Short mmCIF file of C-alpha atoms in Angstrom, two decimals:
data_model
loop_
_atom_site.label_atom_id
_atom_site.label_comp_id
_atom_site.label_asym_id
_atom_site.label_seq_id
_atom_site.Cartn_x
_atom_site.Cartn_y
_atom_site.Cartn_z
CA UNK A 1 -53.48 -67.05 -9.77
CA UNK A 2 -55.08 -65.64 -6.72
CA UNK A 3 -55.63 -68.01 -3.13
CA UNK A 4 -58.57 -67.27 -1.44
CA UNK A 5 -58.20 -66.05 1.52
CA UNK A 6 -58.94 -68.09 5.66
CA UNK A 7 -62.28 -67.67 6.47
CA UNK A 8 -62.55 -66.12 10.22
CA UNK A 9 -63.70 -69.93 10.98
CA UNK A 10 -61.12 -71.64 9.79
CA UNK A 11 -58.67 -69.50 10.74
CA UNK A 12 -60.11 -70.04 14.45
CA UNK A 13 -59.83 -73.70 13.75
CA UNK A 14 -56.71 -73.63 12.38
CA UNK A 15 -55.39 -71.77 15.61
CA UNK A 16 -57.19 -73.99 18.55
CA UNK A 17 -55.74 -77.04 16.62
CA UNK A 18 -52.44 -75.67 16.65
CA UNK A 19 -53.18 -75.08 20.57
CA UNK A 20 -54.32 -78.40 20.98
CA UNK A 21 -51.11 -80.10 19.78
CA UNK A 22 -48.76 -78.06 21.53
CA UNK A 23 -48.22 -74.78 19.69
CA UNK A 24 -46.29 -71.77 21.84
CA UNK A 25 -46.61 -69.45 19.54
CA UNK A 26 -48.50 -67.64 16.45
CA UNK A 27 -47.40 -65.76 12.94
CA UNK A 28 -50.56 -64.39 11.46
CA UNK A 29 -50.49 -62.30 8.13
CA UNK A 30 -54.03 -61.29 7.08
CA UNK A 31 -53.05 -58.15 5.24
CA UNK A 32 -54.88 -57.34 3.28
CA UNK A 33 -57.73 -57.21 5.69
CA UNK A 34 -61.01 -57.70 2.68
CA UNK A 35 -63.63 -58.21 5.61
CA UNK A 36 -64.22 -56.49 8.24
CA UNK A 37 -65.01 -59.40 9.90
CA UNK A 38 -61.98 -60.98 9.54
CA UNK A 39 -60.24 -58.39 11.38
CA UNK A 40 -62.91 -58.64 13.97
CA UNK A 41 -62.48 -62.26 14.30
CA UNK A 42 -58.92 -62.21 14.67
CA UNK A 43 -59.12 -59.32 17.62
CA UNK A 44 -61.11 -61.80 19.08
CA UNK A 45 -58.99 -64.83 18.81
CA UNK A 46 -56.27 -62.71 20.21
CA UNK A 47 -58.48 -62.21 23.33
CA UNK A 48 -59.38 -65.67 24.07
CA UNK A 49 -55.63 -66.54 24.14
CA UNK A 50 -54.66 -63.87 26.40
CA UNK A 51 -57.19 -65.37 27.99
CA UNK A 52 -56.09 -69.17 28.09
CA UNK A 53 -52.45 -67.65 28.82
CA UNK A 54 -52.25 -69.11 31.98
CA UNK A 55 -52.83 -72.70 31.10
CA UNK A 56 -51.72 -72.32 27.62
CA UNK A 57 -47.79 -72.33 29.04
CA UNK A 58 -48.08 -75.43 31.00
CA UNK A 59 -47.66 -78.47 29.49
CA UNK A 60 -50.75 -80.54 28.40
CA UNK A 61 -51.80 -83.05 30.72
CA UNK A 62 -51.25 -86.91 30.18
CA UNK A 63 -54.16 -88.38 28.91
CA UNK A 64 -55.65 -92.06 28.46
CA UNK A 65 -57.82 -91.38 25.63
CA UNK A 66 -60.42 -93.33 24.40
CA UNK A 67 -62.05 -92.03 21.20
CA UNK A 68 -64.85 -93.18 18.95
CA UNK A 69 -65.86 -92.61 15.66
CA UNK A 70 -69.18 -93.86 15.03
CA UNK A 71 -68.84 -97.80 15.63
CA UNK A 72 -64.54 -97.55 15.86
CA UNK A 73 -62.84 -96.84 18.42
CA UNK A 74 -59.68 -95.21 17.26
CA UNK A 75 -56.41 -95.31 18.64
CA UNK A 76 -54.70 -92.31 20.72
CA UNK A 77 -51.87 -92.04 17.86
CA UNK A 78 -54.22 -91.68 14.74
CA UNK A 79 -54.70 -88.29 14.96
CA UNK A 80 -55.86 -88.20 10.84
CA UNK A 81 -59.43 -90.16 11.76
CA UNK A 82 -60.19 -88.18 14.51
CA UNK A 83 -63.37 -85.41 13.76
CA UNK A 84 -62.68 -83.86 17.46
CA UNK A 85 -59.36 -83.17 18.67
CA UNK A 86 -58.81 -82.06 22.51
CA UNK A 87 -56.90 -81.47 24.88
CA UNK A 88 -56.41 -80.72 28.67
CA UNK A 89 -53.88 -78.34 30.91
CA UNK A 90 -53.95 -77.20 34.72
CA UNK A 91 -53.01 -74.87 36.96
CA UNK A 92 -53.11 -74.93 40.35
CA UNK A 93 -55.39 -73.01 42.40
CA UNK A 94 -57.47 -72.45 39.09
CA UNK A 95 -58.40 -76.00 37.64
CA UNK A 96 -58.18 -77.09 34.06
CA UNK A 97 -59.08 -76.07 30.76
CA UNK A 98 -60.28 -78.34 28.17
CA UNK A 99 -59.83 -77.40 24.42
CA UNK A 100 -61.97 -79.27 22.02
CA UNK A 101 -62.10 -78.10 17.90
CA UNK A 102 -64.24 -79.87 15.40
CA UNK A 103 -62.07 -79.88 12.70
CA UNK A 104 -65.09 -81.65 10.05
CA UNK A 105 -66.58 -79.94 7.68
CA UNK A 106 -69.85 -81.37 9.09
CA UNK A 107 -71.59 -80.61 12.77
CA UNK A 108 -70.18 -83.65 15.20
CA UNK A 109 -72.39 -84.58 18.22
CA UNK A 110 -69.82 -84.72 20.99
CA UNK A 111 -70.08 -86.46 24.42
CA UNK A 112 -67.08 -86.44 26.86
CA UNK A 113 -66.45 -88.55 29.25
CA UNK A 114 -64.92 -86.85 31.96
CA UNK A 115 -64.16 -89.71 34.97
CA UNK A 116 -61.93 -87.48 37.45
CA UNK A 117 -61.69 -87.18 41.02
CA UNK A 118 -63.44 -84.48 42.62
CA UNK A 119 -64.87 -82.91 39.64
CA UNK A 120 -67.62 -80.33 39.75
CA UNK A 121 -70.94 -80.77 37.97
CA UNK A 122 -71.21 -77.50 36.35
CA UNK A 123 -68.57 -76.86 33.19
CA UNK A 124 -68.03 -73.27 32.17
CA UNK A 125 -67.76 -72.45 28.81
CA UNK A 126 -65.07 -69.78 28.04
CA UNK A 127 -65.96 -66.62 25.30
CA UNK A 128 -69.73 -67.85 25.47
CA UNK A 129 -71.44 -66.76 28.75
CA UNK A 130 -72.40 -70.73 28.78
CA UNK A 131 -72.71 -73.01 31.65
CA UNK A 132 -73.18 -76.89 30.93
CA UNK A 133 -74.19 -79.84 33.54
CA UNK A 134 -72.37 -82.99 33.76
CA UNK A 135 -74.80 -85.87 33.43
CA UNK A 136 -72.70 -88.86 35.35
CA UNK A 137 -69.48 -87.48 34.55
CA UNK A 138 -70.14 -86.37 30.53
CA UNK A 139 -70.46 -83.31 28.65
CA UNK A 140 -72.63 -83.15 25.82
CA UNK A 141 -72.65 -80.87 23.10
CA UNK A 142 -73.26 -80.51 19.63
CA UNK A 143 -69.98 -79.29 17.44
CA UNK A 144 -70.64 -77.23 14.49
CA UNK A 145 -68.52 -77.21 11.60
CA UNK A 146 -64.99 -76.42 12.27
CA UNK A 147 -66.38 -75.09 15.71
CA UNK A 148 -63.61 -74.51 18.76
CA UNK A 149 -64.60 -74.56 22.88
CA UNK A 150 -62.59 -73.64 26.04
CA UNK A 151 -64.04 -75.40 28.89
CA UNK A 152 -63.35 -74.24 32.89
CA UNK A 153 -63.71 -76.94 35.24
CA UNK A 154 -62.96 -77.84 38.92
CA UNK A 155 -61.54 -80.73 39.85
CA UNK A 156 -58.69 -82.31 42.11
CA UNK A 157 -55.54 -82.45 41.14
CA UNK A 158 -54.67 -85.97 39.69
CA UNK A 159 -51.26 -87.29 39.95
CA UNK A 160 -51.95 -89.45 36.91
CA UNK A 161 -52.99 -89.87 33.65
CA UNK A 162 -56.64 -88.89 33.68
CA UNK A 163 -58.88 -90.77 31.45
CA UNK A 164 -61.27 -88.92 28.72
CA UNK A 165 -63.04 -90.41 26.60
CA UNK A 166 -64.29 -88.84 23.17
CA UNK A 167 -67.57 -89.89 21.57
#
């Protein structure tokens, strides 16, 4: 009986989900490598966390959450009905990264609402050469399939909880 094998999607998924809630470290075994793009995709994944290295070994930032699917709103615990899964470290003198992963099987229109002190308007997508604009304090973007982002952006340092809210 013979598994078939992580796509280099899911496998990307899989590994900014296990970011996301807290993971310090990964075990991979792809051997044997079938597709070449596998192996290319995992070179790559191993780049972006090198990467993130700086604010992947701080501890995630407190977070009042508000999240809604469709017409619910969903509460911070229920991790299972969430599409979109995120979440937020800092380090000083460099700002914060925000992870999100789409972890649906279906593209998720995304808008978060990103209500902190001092924050700049441009957002800079990591690993994509992207820049987005803040329109009143959200960032839009459409989420493909099981698709992962690393966000840079500027902002003061909060002493609290800072409030996101995923839509």
């Amino acid at each position: 009986h013979f598994k078939r094998l992580t796509a280099p999607d899911e496998q990307r998924s899989q590994t900014y989900l296990s970011l996301i809630y807290g993971a310090s470290g990964f075990l991979y075994f792809i051997y044997p490598v079938i597709h070449q793009a596998t192996w290319d995709g995992m070179a790559a994944l191993g780049r972006e966390i090198r990467e993130m290295e700086p604010w992947l070994v701080t501890l995630p930032v407190p977070l009042e959450l508000d999240y809604l699917a469709g017409s619910n709103w969903v509460a911070a615990s229920d991790i299972a009905a969430r599409e979109v899964h995120v979440t937020v470290r800092h380090v000083a003198g460099q700002g914060y990264l925000l992870l999100a992963a789409n972890s649906a099987l279906h593209p998720v229109d995304v808008a978060m609402t990103l209500p902190w002190p001092g924050i700049e308007k441009q957002v800079r997508q990591l690993f994509a050469g992207r820049t987005h604009t803040l329109q009143d304090g959200v960032l839009a973007e459409r989420l493909e399939p099981l698709a992962t982002r690393a966000y840079r952006l500027q902002a003061d340092a909060c002493p609290g909880p800072l409030a996101l809210g995923v839509r």
